[in-house]
mmCIF file of C-alpha atoms and ligand atoms in Angstrom:
data_model
loop_
_atom_site.group_PDB
_atom_site.id
_atom_site.type_symbol
_atom_site.label_atom_id
_atom_site.label_comp_id
_atom_site.label_asym_id
_atom_site.label_seq_id
_atom_site.Cartn_x
_atom_site.Cartn_y
_atom_site.Cartn_z
ATOM 1 C CA UNK A 1 -0.031 0.003 0.002
ATOM 2 C CA UNK A 2 1.345 3.422 -0.938
ATOM 3 C CA UNK A 3 0.608 6.617 0.940
ATOM 4 C CA UNK A 4 0.029 9.950 -0.720
ATOM 5 C CA UNK A 5 -1.974 13.184 -0.318
ATOM 6 C CA UNK A 6 -5.023 11.954 -2.227
ATOM 7 C CA UNK A 7 -5.575 8.322 -1.372
ATOM 8 C CA UNK A 8 -8.627 6.643 -2.844
ATOM 9 C CA UNK A 9 -9.641 3.040 -2.113
ATOM 10 C CA UNK A 10 -11.176 0.875 -4.850
ATOM 11 C CA UNK A 11 -13.264 -1.910 -3.369
ATOM 12 C CA UNK A 12 -14.445 -4.655 -5.706
ATOM 13 C CA UNK A 13 -17.644 -6.622 -5.565
ATOM 14 C CA UNK A 14 -17.562 -8.217 -8.997
ATOM 15 C CA UNK A 15 -20.032 -7.616 -11.881
ATOM 16 C CA UNK A 16 -19.592 -7.157 -15.669
ATOM 17 C CA UNK A 17 -16.777 -4.646 -15.118
ATOM 18 C CA UNK A 18 -14.759 -7.596 -13.753
ATOM 19 C CA UNK A 19 -16.091 -10.287 -16.076
ATOM 20 C CA UNK A 20 -14.067 -11.826 -18.902
ATOM 21 C CA UNK A 21 -16.015 -14.139 -21.218
ATOM 22 C CA UNK A 22 -14.059 -17.149 -22.322
ATOM 23 C CA UNK A 23 -14.132 -19.220 -25.493
ATOM 24 C CA UNK A 24 -16.137 -22.029 -23.800
ATOM 25 C CA UNK A 25 -19.009 -19.611 -23.315
ATOM 26 C CA UNK A 26 -18.588 -18.920 -19.584
ATOM 27 C CA UNK A 27 -18.801 -15.355 -18.374
ATOM 28 C CA UNK A 28 -18.331 -14.892 -14.630
ATOM 29 C CA UNK A 29 -16.624 -12.150 -12.621
ATOM 30 C CA UNK A 30 -12.871 -12.928 -12.756
ATOM 31 C CA UNK A 31 -10.842 -9.736 -12.420
ATOM 32 C CA UNK A 32 -9.613 -8.311 -9.087
ATOM 33 C CA UNK A 33 -9.818 -4.559 -8.483
ATOM 34 C CA UNK A 34 -5.999 -4.467 -8.764
ATOM 35 C CA UNK A 35 -6.280 -5.939 -12.275
ATOM 36 C CA UNK A 36 -9.112 -3.519 -13.086
ATOM 37 C CA UNK A 37 -7.147 -0.395 -12.104
ATOM 38 C CA UNK A 38 -3.969 -1.537 -13.867
ATOM 39 C CA UNK A 39 -5.444 -1.106 -17.339
ATOM 40 C CA UNK A 40 -7.229 2.250 -17.039
ATOM 41 C CA UNK A 41 -5.680 4.852 -19.321
ATOM 42 C CA UNK A 42 -5.150 8.175 -17.537
ATOM 43 C CA UNK A 43 -5.562 6.868 -13.994
ATOM 44 C CA UNK A 44 -1.858 7.201 -13.205
ATOM 45 C CA UNK A 45 -1.950 10.840 -14.308
ATOM 46 C CA UNK A 46 -4.736 11.800 -11.858
ATOM 47 C CA UNK A 47 -2.318 12.332 -8.983
ATOM 48 C CA UNK A 48 -4.310 9.934 -6.815
ATOM 49 C CA UNK A 49 -2.728 7.042 -4.860
ATOM 50 C CA UNK A 50 -4.905 3.994 -5.208
ATOM 51 C CA UNK A 51 -5.479 1.204 -2.774
ATOM 52 C CA UNK A 52 -7.452 -1.845 -3.831
ATOM 53 C CA UNK A 53 -9.261 -4.629 -2.075
ATOM 54 C CA UNK A 54 -11.611 -7.332 -3.202
ATOM 55 C CA UNK A 55 -14.598 -7.588 -0.890
ATOM 56 C CA UNK A 56 -16.637 -9.992 -2.985
ATOM 57 C CA UNK A 57 -16.415 -11.463 -6.566
ATOM 58 C CA UNK A 58 -20.071 -11.914 -7.413
ATOM 59 C CA UNK A 59 -22.676 -11.119 -10.106
ATOM 60 C CA UNK A 60 -24.663 -8.332 -8.541
ATOM 61 C CA UNK A 61 -28.047 -10.149 -8.405
ATOM 62 C CA UNK A 62 -26.361 -12.378 -5.860
ATOM 63 C CA UNK A 63 -25.283 -9.564 -3.551
ATOM 64 C CA UNK A 64 -27.109 -9.246 -0.272
ATOM 65 C CA UNK A 65 -27.352 -6.984 2.776
ATOM 66 C CA UNK A 66 -24.473 -8.822 4.501
ATOM 67 C CA UNK A 67 -22.230 -7.981 1.482
ATOM 68 C CA UNK A 68 -23.348 -4.400 1.757
ATOM 69 C CA UNK A 69 -22.392 -4.261 5.401
ATOM 70 C CA UNK A 70 -19.019 -5.801 4.488
ATOM 71 C CA UNK A 71 -18.199 -3.196 1.836
ATOM 72 C CA UNK A 72 -19.511 -0.409 4.135
ATOM 73 C CA UNK A 73 -17.110 -1.639 6.924
ATOM 74 C CA UNK A 74 -14.236 -1.759 4.454
ATOM 75 C CA UNK A 75 -15.042 1.714 3.214
ATOM 76 C CA UNK A 76 -15.207 3.178 6.756
ATOM 77 C CA UNK A 77 -11.847 1.531 7.549
ATOM 78 C CA UNK A 78 -10.178 3.127 4.551
ATOM 79 C CA UNK A 79 -11.700 6.514 5.275
ATOM 80 C CA UNK A 80 -10.618 6.333 8.932
ATOM 81 C CA UNK A 81 -7.140 5.460 7.637
ATOM 82 C CA UNK A 82 -7.000 8.723 5.633
ATOM 83 C CA UNK A 83 -8.514 7.989 2.219
ATOM 84 C CA UNK A 84 -10.297 11.019 0.741
ATOM 85 C CA UNK A 85 -12.882 8.870 -0.959
ATOM 86 C CA UNK A 86 -13.832 5.318 -1.861
ATOM 87 C CA UNK A 87 -14.897 3.714 -5.172
ATOM 88 C CA UNK A 88 -16.996 0.555 -5.172
ATOM 89 C CA UNK A 89 -17.056 -1.475 -8.345
ATOM 90 C CA UNK A 90 -19.981 -3.864 -8.806
ATOM 91 C CA UNK A 91 -22.542 -5.283 -11.223
ATOM 92 C CA UNK A 92 -24.992 -2.730 -12.589
ATOM 93 C CA UNK A 93 -28.075 -4.850 -12.060
ATOM 94 C CA UNK A 94 -28.367 -3.986 -8.366
ATOM 95 C CA UNK A 95 -26.475 -0.660 -8.200
ATOM 96 C CA UNK A 96 -29.646 1.355 -7.566
ATOM 97 C CA UNK A 97 -30.406 -0.746 -4.481
ATOM 98 C CA UNK A 98 -26.900 -1.246 -3.135
ATOM 99 C CA UNK A 99 -25.983 2.424 -3.494
ATOM 100 C CA UNK A 100 -29.112 3.536 -1.629
ATOM 101 C CA UNK A 101 -28.564 0.926 1.120
ATOM 102 C CA UNK A 102 -25.002 2.245 1.533
ATOM 103 C CA UNK A 103 -26.196 5.811 1.539
ATOM 104 C CA UNK A 104 -28.685 5.137 4.380
ATOM 105 C CA UNK A 105 -25.836 3.849 6.507
ATOM 106 C CA UNK A 106 -22.896 6.130 5.594
ATOM 107 C CA UNK A 107 -22.550 9.413 7.496
ATOM 108 C CA UNK A 108 -19.022 10.537 6.629
ATOM 109 C CA UNK A 109 -18.296 13.584 4.432
ATOM 110 C CA UNK A 110 -15.868 11.714 2.123
ATOM 111 C CA UNK A 111 -17.571 10.374 -0.986
ATOM 112 C CA UNK A 112 -18.339 6.705 -1.705
ATOM 113 C CA UNK A 113 -18.712 6.465 -5.503
ATOM 114 C CA UNK A 114 -20.285 3.288 -6.970
ATOM 115 C CA UNK A 115 -19.631 2.314 -10.563
ATOM 116 C CA UNK A 116 -19.707 -0.641 -12.905
ATOM 117 C CA UNK A 117 -19.836 -1.359 -16.635
ATOM 118 C CA UNK A 118 -22.384 -2.396 -19.243
ATOM 119 C CA UNK A 119 -19.812 -4.065 -21.475
ATOM 120 C CA UNK A 120 -17.170 -6.740 -20.671
ATOM 121 C CA UNK A 121 -13.585 -5.427 -20.498
ATOM 122 C CA UNK A 122 -12.745 -7.441 -23.627
ATOM 123 C CA UNK A 123 -15.570 -5.954 -25.766
ATOM 124 C CA UNK A 124 -15.105 -3.177 -28.317
ATOM 125 C CA UNK A 125 -15.984 0.111 -26.649
ATOM 126 C CA UNK A 126 -15.794 -1.343 -23.135
ATOM 127 C CA UNK A 127 -17.014 1.300 -20.721
ATOM 128 C CA UNK A 128 -15.457 -0.058 -17.502
ATOM 129 C CA UNK A 129 -12.131 1.864 -17.744
ATOM 130 C CA UNK A 130 -13.805 5.201 -18.462
ATOM 131 C CA UNK A 131 -16.344 4.654 -15.624
ATOM 132 C CA UNK A 132 -13.562 3.693 -13.218
ATOM 133 C CA UNK A 133 -11.459 6.722 -14.161
ATOM 134 C CA UNK A 134 -14.530 9.020 -13.688
ATOM 135 C CA UNK A 135 -15.383 7.339 -10.352
ATOM 136 C CA UNK A 136 -11.873 7.846 -8.977
ATOM 137 C CA UNK A 137 -11.927 11.454 -10.090
ATOM 138 C CA UNK A 138 -15.211 12.019 -8.280
ATOM 139 C CA UNK A 139 -14.105 10.174 -5.141
ATOM 140 C CA UNK A 140 -10.948 12.387 -4.963
ATOM 141 C CA UNK A 141 -12.910 15.632 -5.595
ATOM 142 C CA UNK A 142 -13.499 18.028 -2.663
ATOM 143 C CA UNK A 143 -16.656 19.130 -4.466
ATOM 144 C CA UNK A 144 -18.163 15.643 -3.965
ATOM 145 C CA UNK A 145 -17.959 15.769 -0.187
ATOM 146 C CA UNK A 146 -21.071 15.695 1.944
ATOM 147 C CA UNK A 147 -23.132 14.189 -0.893
ATOM 148 C CA UNK A 148 -23.283 10.727 0.617
ATOM 149 C CA UNK A 149 -23.096 7.844 -1.818
ATOM 150 C CA UNK A 150 -22.893 8.700 -5.545
ATOM 151 C CA UNK A 151 -23.201 6.649 -8.680
ATOM 152 C CA UNK A 152 -21.035 7.549 -11.616
ATOM 153 C CA UNK A 153 -21.374 5.964 -15.049
ATOM 154 C CA UNK A 154 -21.274 7.388 -18.600
ATOM 155 C CA UNK A 155 -19.708 10.587 -17.319
ATOM 156 C CA UNK A 156 -22.750 11.420 -15.166
ATOM 157 C CA UNK A 157 -22.796 11.753 -11.374
ATOM 158 C CA UNK A 158 -26.047 10.603 -9.720
ATOM 159 C CA UNK A 159 -27.282 10.647 -6.104
ATOM 160 C CA UNK A 160 -27.828 7.155 -4.715
ATOM 161 C CA UNK A 161 -31.413 7.905 -3.686
ATOM 162 C CA UNK A 162 -32.539 8.996 -7.162
ATOM 163 C CA UNK A 163 -30.577 6.840 -9.585
ATOM 164 C CA UNK A 164 -32.123 3.940 -11.475
ATOM 165 C CA UNK A 165 -31.077 1.412 -14.082
ATOM 166 C CA UNK A 166 -33.475 2.072 -16.941
ATOM 167 C CA UNK A 167 -32.241 -0.207 -19.732
ATOM 168 C CA UNK A 168 -30.627 -3.707 -19.747
ATOM 169 C CA UNK A 169 -27.906 -2.846 -22.373
ATOM 170 C CA UNK A 170 -27.753 0.939 -22.997
ATOM 171 C CA UNK A 171 -24.522 2.636 -21.921
ATOM 172 C CA UNK A 172 -26.628 5.501 -20.624
ATOM 173 C CA UNK A 173 -28.886 3.205 -18.614
ATOM 174 C CA UNK A 174 -28.332 5.079 -15.286
ATOM 175 C CA UNK A 175 -30.782 7.944 -14.943
ATOM 176 C CA UNK A 176 -32.387 9.953 -12.123
ATOM 177 C CA UNK A 177 -35.832 10.444 -13.660
ATOM 178 C CA UNK A 178 -37.115 12.844 -10.916
ATOM 179 C CA UNK A 179 -34.037 14.877 -10.139
ATOM 180 C CA UNK A 180 -31.587 14.491 -13.022
ATOM 181 C CA UNK A 181 -27.843 13.989 -12.468
ATOM 182 C CA UNK A 182 -26.129 15.989 -9.727
ATOM 183 C CA UNK A 183 -23.278 16.639 -12.100
ATOM 184 C CA UNK A 184 -21.096 15.534 -15.005
ATOM 185 C CA UNK A 185 -17.524 14.698 -15.852
ATOM 186 C CA UNK A 186 -16.332 17.418 -18.207
ATOM 187 C CA UNK A 187 -12.874 17.042 -19.778
ATOM 188 C CA UNK A 188 -12.161 14.592 -16.983
ATOM 189 C CA UNK A 189 -13.154 16.990 -14.190
ATOM 190 C CA UNK A 190 -16.184 16.386 -11.937
ATOM 191 C CA UNK A 191 -18.593 19.395 -12.230
ATOM 192 C CA UNK A 192 -21.324 19.334 -9.620
ATOM 193 C CA UNK A 193 -24.395 21.389 -10.465
ATOM 194 C CA UNK A 194 -26.861 20.095 -7.840
ATOM 195 C CA UNK A 195 -26.869 19.058 -4.229
ATOM 196 C CA UNK A 196 -29.053 16.595 -2.281
ATOM 197 C CA UNK A 197 -31.633 18.210 0.042
ATOM 198 C CA UNK A 198 -30.151 16.585 3.202
ATOM 199 C CA UNK A 199 -28.185 13.556 4.320
ATOM 200 C CA UNK A 200 -30.495 10.964 5.796
ATOM 201 C CA UNK A 201 -28.660 8.272 7.669
ATOM 202 C CA UNK A 202 -29.887 5.436 9.864
ATOM 203 C CA UNK A 203 -28.245 4.237 13.025
ATOM 204 C CA UNK A 204 -26.715 0.736 13.282
ATOM 205 C CA UNK A 205 -29.151 -2.149 13.165
ATOM 206 C CA UNK A 206 -30.551 -3.228 16.553
ATOM 207 C CA UNK A 207 -32.413 -6.378 15.507
ATOM 208 C CA UNK A 208 -30.605 -9.658 15.702
ATOM 209 C CA UNK A 209 -32.812 -11.235 13.028
ATOM 210 C CA UNK A 210 -33.048 -9.215 9.805
ATOM 211 C CA UNK A 211 -36.568 -8.164 8.895
ATOM 212 C CA UNK A 212 -38.199 -9.499 5.768
ATOM 213 C CA UNK A 213 -39.695 -6.767 3.601
ATOM 214 C CA UNK A 214 -41.341 -7.651 0.384
ATOM 215 C CA UNK A 215 -42.234 -5.688 -2.701
ATOM 216 C CA UNK A 216 -45.723 -6.320 -4.114
ATOM 217 C CA UNK A 217 -46.372 -4.974 -7.571
ATOM 218 C CA UNK A 218 -50.063 -4.541 -8.294
ATOM 219 C CA UNK A 219 -51.265 -5.495 -11.773
ATOM 220 C CA UNK A 220 -54.482 -5.433 -13.802
ATOM 221 C CA UNK A 221 -57.344 -7.352 -12.313
ATOM 222 C CA UNK A 222 -55.130 -8.270 -9.315
ATOM 223 C CA UNK A 223 -57.237 -10.536 -7.110
ATOM 224 C CA UNK A 224 -54.987 -10.387 -4.034
ATOM 225 C CA UNK A 225 -53.552 -13.917 -4.488
ATOM 226 C CA UNK A 226 -50.018 -12.821 -3.652
ATOM 227 C CA UNK A 227 -51.131 -10.410 -0.960
ATOM 228 C CA UNK A 228 -52.915 -13.245 0.853
ATOM 229 C CA UNK A 229 -49.823 -15.405 0.650
ATOM 230 C CA UNK A 230 -47.380 -12.864 2.008
ATOM 231 C CA UNK A 231 -49.707 -11.960 4.893
ATOM 232 C CA UNK A 232 -48.169 -12.869 8.273
ATOM 233 C CA UNK A 233 -44.860 -14.005 6.715
ATOM 234 C CA UNK A 234 -43.330 -10.536 6.417
ATOM 235 C CA UNK A 235 -42.345 -7.646 8.641
ATOM 236 C CA UNK A 236 -43.289 -4.932 6.143
ATOM 237 C CA UNK A 237 -44.603 -4.545 2.590
ATOM 238 C CA UNK A 238 -43.947 -2.004 -0.124
ATOM 239 C CA UNK A 239 -46.865 -1.860 -2.537
ATOM 240 C CA UNK A 240 -45.997 -0.678 -6.082
ATOM 241 C CA UNK A 241 -49.380 0.580 -7.107
ATOM 242 C CA UNK A 242 -50.862 1.916 -10.333
ATOM 243 C CA UNK A 243 -50.212 5.481 -11.361
ATOM 244 C CA UNK A 244 -50.227 7.867 -8.432
ATOM 245 C CA UNK A 245 -50.667 5.050 -5.885
ATOM 246 C CA UNK A 246 -53.970 3.395 -6.722
ATOM 247 C CA UNK A 247 -55.051 -0.235 -6.366
ATOM 248 C CA UNK A 248 -58.188 -2.255 -7.244
ATOM 249 C CA UNK A 249 -60.945 -1.503 -4.756
ATOM 250 C CA UNK A 250 -61.152 -5.235 -3.831
ATOM 251 C CA UNK A 251 -57.720 -5.144 -2.248
ATOM 252 C CA UNK A 252 -58.574 -2.338 0.192
ATOM 253 C CA UNK A 253 -59.951 -4.426 3.047
ATOM 254 C CA UNK A 254 -56.969 -6.773 3.040
ATOM 255 C CA UNK A 255 -54.440 -3.916 2.828
ATOM 256 C CA UNK A 256 -56.256 -2.088 5.613
ATOM 257 C CA UNK A 257 -56.223 -5.162 7.894
ATOM 258 C CA UNK A 258 -52.540 -5.817 7.118
ATOM 259 C CA UNK A 259 -51.602 -2.166 7.806
ATOM 260 C CA UNK A 260 -52.890 -2.552 11.368
ATOM 261 C CA UNK A 261 -50.167 -5.082 12.163
ATOM 262 C CA UNK A 262 -47.182 -4.262 9.919
ATOM 263 C CA UNK A 263 -46.088 -1.155 7.994
ATOM 264 C CA UNK A 264 -47.328 -0.985 4.470
ATOM 265 C CA UNK A 265 -45.661 1.611 2.262
ATOM 266 C CA UNK A 266 -47.510 2.878 -0.792
ATOM 267 C CA UNK A 267 -45.380 3.755 -3.886
ATOM 268 C CA UNK A 268 -45.968 4.100 -7.621
ATOM 269 C CA UNK A 269 -44.973 1.360 -10.100
ATOM 270 C CA UNK A 270 -44.641 4.015 -12.867
ATOM 271 C CA UNK A 271 -40.970 4.615 -12.239
ATOM 272 C CA UNK A 272 -41.018 8.378 -11.879
ATOM 273 C CA UNK A 273 -43.096 10.989 -10.062
ATOM 274 C CA UNK A 274 -44.835 10.767 -6.715
ATOM 275 C CA UNK A 275 -47.825 9.202 -4.930
ATOM 276 C CA UNK A 276 -50.794 11.534 -5.148
ATOM 277 C CA UNK A 277 -52.311 12.149 -1.753
ATOM 278 C CA UNK A 278 -55.459 14.162 -2.659
ATOM 279 C CA UNK A 279 -56.268 13.777 -6.379
ATOM 280 C CA UNK A 280 -58.775 10.865 -6.255
ATOM 281 C CA UNK A 281 -61.026 9.667 -3.445
ATOM 282 C CA UNK A 282 -62.474 6.374 -4.863
ATOM 283 C CA UNK A 283 -61.991 3.158 -2.977
ATOM 284 C CA UNK A 284 -58.461 1.974 -3.642
ATOM 285 C CA UNK A 285 -57.126 5.435 -4.498
ATOM 286 C CA UNK A 286 -53.986 6.711 -2.850
ATOM 287 C CA UNK A 287 -56.057 9.078 -0.694
ATOM 288 C CA UNK A 288 -58.215 6.174 0.467
ATOM 289 C CA UNK A 289 -55.216 3.922 1.196
ATOM 290 C CA UNK A 290 -53.302 6.665 3.099
ATOM 291 C CA UNK A 291 -56.460 7.151 5.265
ATOM 292 C CA UNK A 292 -56.396 3.441 6.012
ATOM 293 C CA UNK A 293 -52.937 3.718 7.468
ATOM 294 C CA UNK A 294 -50.670 3.009 4.492
ATOM 295 C CA UNK A 295 -47.472 5.149 4.451
ATOM 296 C CA UNK A 296 -46.680 7.435 1.559
ATOM 297 C CA UNK A 297 -43.423 6.768 -0.283
ATOM 298 C CA UNK A 298 -43.622 10.011 -2.170
ATOM 299 C CA UNK A 299 -40.999 10.170 -4.901
ATOM 300 C CA UNK A 300 -39.165 7.095 -3.705
ATOM 301 C CA UNK A 301 -39.154 4.335 -6.331
ATOM 302 C CA UNK A 302 -40.509 1.004 -4.933
ATOM 303 C CA UNK A 303 -37.055 -0.572 -4.953
ATOM 304 C CA UNK A 304 -35.656 2.285 -2.889
ATOM 305 C CA UNK A 305 -38.745 2.319 -0.618
ATOM 306 C CA UNK A 306 -38.053 -1.382 0.164
ATOM 307 C CA UNK A 307 -34.430 -0.595 1.070
ATOM 308 C CA UNK A 308 -35.589 2.253 3.371
ATOM 309 C CA UNK A 309 -38.324 0.258 5.031
ATOM 310 C CA UNK A 310 -36.024 -2.626 5.692
ATOM 311 C CA UNK A 311 -33.450 -0.243 7.146
ATOM 312 C CA UNK A 312 -36.108 1.337 9.403
ATOM 313 C CA UNK A 313 -37.217 -2.056 10.653
ATOM 314 C CA UNK A 314 -33.606 -3.015 11.372
ATOM 315 C CA UNK A 315 -33.505 -0.138 13.931
ATOM 316 C CA UNK A 316 -36.933 -1.053 15.333
ATOM 317 C CA UNK A 317 -38.460 2.200 14.203
ATOM 318 C CA UNK A 318 -42.089 2.577 15.228
ATOM 319 C CA UNK A 319 -44.976 3.564 12.920
ATOM 320 C CA UNK A 320 -44.525 7.298 13.499
ATOM 321 C CA UNK A 321 -40.782 7.245 12.831
ATOM 322 C CA UNK A 322 -41.374 5.190 9.701
ATOM 323 C CA UNK A 323 -43.948 7.687 8.464
ATOM 324 C CA UNK A 324 -41.621 10.587 9.317
ATOM 325 C CA UNK A 325 -38.662 8.994 7.630
ATOM 326 C CA UNK A 326 -40.716 8.454 4.417
ATOM 327 C CA UNK A 327 -42.008 12.077 4.538
ATOM 328 C CA UNK A 328 -38.395 13.292 4.550
ATOM 329 C CA UNK A 329 -36.821 10.735 2.201
ATOM 330 C CA UNK A 330 -39.780 10.653 -0.181
ATOM 331 C CA UNK A 331 -39.771 14.397 -0.718
ATOM 332 C CA UNK A 332 -43.322 14.701 0.702
ATOM 333 C CA UNK A 333 -42.456 17.577 2.978
ATOM 334 C CA UNK A 334 -39.819 18.958 5.296
ATOM 335 C CA UNK A 335 -36.585 16.990 5.189
ATOM 336 C CA UNK A 336 -36.243 17.902 8.915
ATOM 337 C CA UNK A 337 -38.869 15.259 9.565
ATOM 338 C CA UNK A 338 -36.044 12.643 9.350
ATOM 339 C CA UNK A 339 -35.993 11.211 12.890
ATOM 340 C CA UNK A 340 -32.189 11.002 13.239
ATOM 341 C CA UNK A 341 -29.316 13.552 12.984
ATOM 342 C CA UNK A 342 -28.891 14.597 9.320
ATOM 343 C CA UNK A 343 -25.419 15.904 8.900
ATOM 344 C CA UNK A 344 -23.339 15.565 12.056
ATOM 345 C CA UNK A 345 -20.705 13.015 11.369
ATOM 346 C CA UNK A 346 -20.228 10.593 14.235
ATOM 347 C CA UNK A 347 -23.553 11.621 15.803
ATOM 348 C CA UNK A 348 -24.818 8.120 15.095
ATOM 349 C CA UNK A 349 -23.374 5.054 16.726
ATOM 350 C CA UNK A 350 -21.613 2.892 14.111
HETATM 351 N N1 LIG B 401 -25.479 -8.997 -14.595
HETATM 352 C C1 LIG B 401 -24.412 -8.079 -14.339
HETATM 353 C C2 LIG B 401 -24.336 -7.794 -12.826
HETATM 354 O O1 LIG B 401 -25.108 -6.970 -12.322
HETATM 355 C C3 LIG B 401 -24.615 -6.827 -15.025
HETATM 356 C C4 LIG B 401 -23.554 -5.799 -14.943
HETATM 357 O O2 LIG B 401 -22.654 -5.854 -14.199
HETATM 358 O O3 LIG B 401 -23.657 -4.808 -15.689
HETATM 359 O O4 LIG B 401 -23.471 -8.406 -12.191
#
């Protein structure tokens, strides 16, 4: 390990960025972060001293919350040891969830920047090296401090809470439909144009057994078959409802009953925009469901809402704290509603 003024740690989790397809047709993550950084043109000229560590070597659909805690611990260690930022390389399939889960648990000012690649390193026009170069530049930038966890691909810088994978193959798959990117890489330099409204960080988990939170997407003529089956087997549910948060009227009694025992969060399956709290009043409308005790996810995409609800249940948050946290994180009102300290580093127990 070398020491310099601007030390950045690159922590590997696997994914396409590290995958080399072979002649026999196999394609599994195979490259270590050390191998990844060794072939990036321009990286040596950045004036950044790199440290690398492989935390996992997995395709990202197989990552779990234990892996996220492991990479978070490794990132904290590197930051405590003097790194100005951390880059996490991983598969793009689950970046939108992993980055938000990290963001909810990371309270330091130094950036954690998550990146990956849409093309294998051996393919023509491989995007991994450019994404890695950009991510290291962002991680080393003083302008990226206090923004929590960022996602950098295709020369765009996104906030973890907004970013989504929107296409299975496009190089510009990562987008923030509601907020847009926070910034761009211009001539190799990170340019930040936007900020996040506030840091929203959860304390360390208190529960010994992790909660089970499921995501239930409502679809046409849904007769509640899945809803009936998840009943009593989960600690919380995120409902991805039609449009601005509406479900078939027939589901209301079951959702109402379930909301009396576990938190049910109402989100929109549309992929952008917010739950509408007052527009319609028919049975099954968002207004009706919110009156029955469902919690408004606001602008939070169902995948992000599930990450937040699980995190809240990990700290044994009660109904009022869960509702307040979603008000703040979902952009439904004052960000000060967040029940824990928002900016003070070290205010939360680790
Ligand atoms: N399936 C891959 C993964 O998420 C896709 C990627 O890395 O882009 O691991």
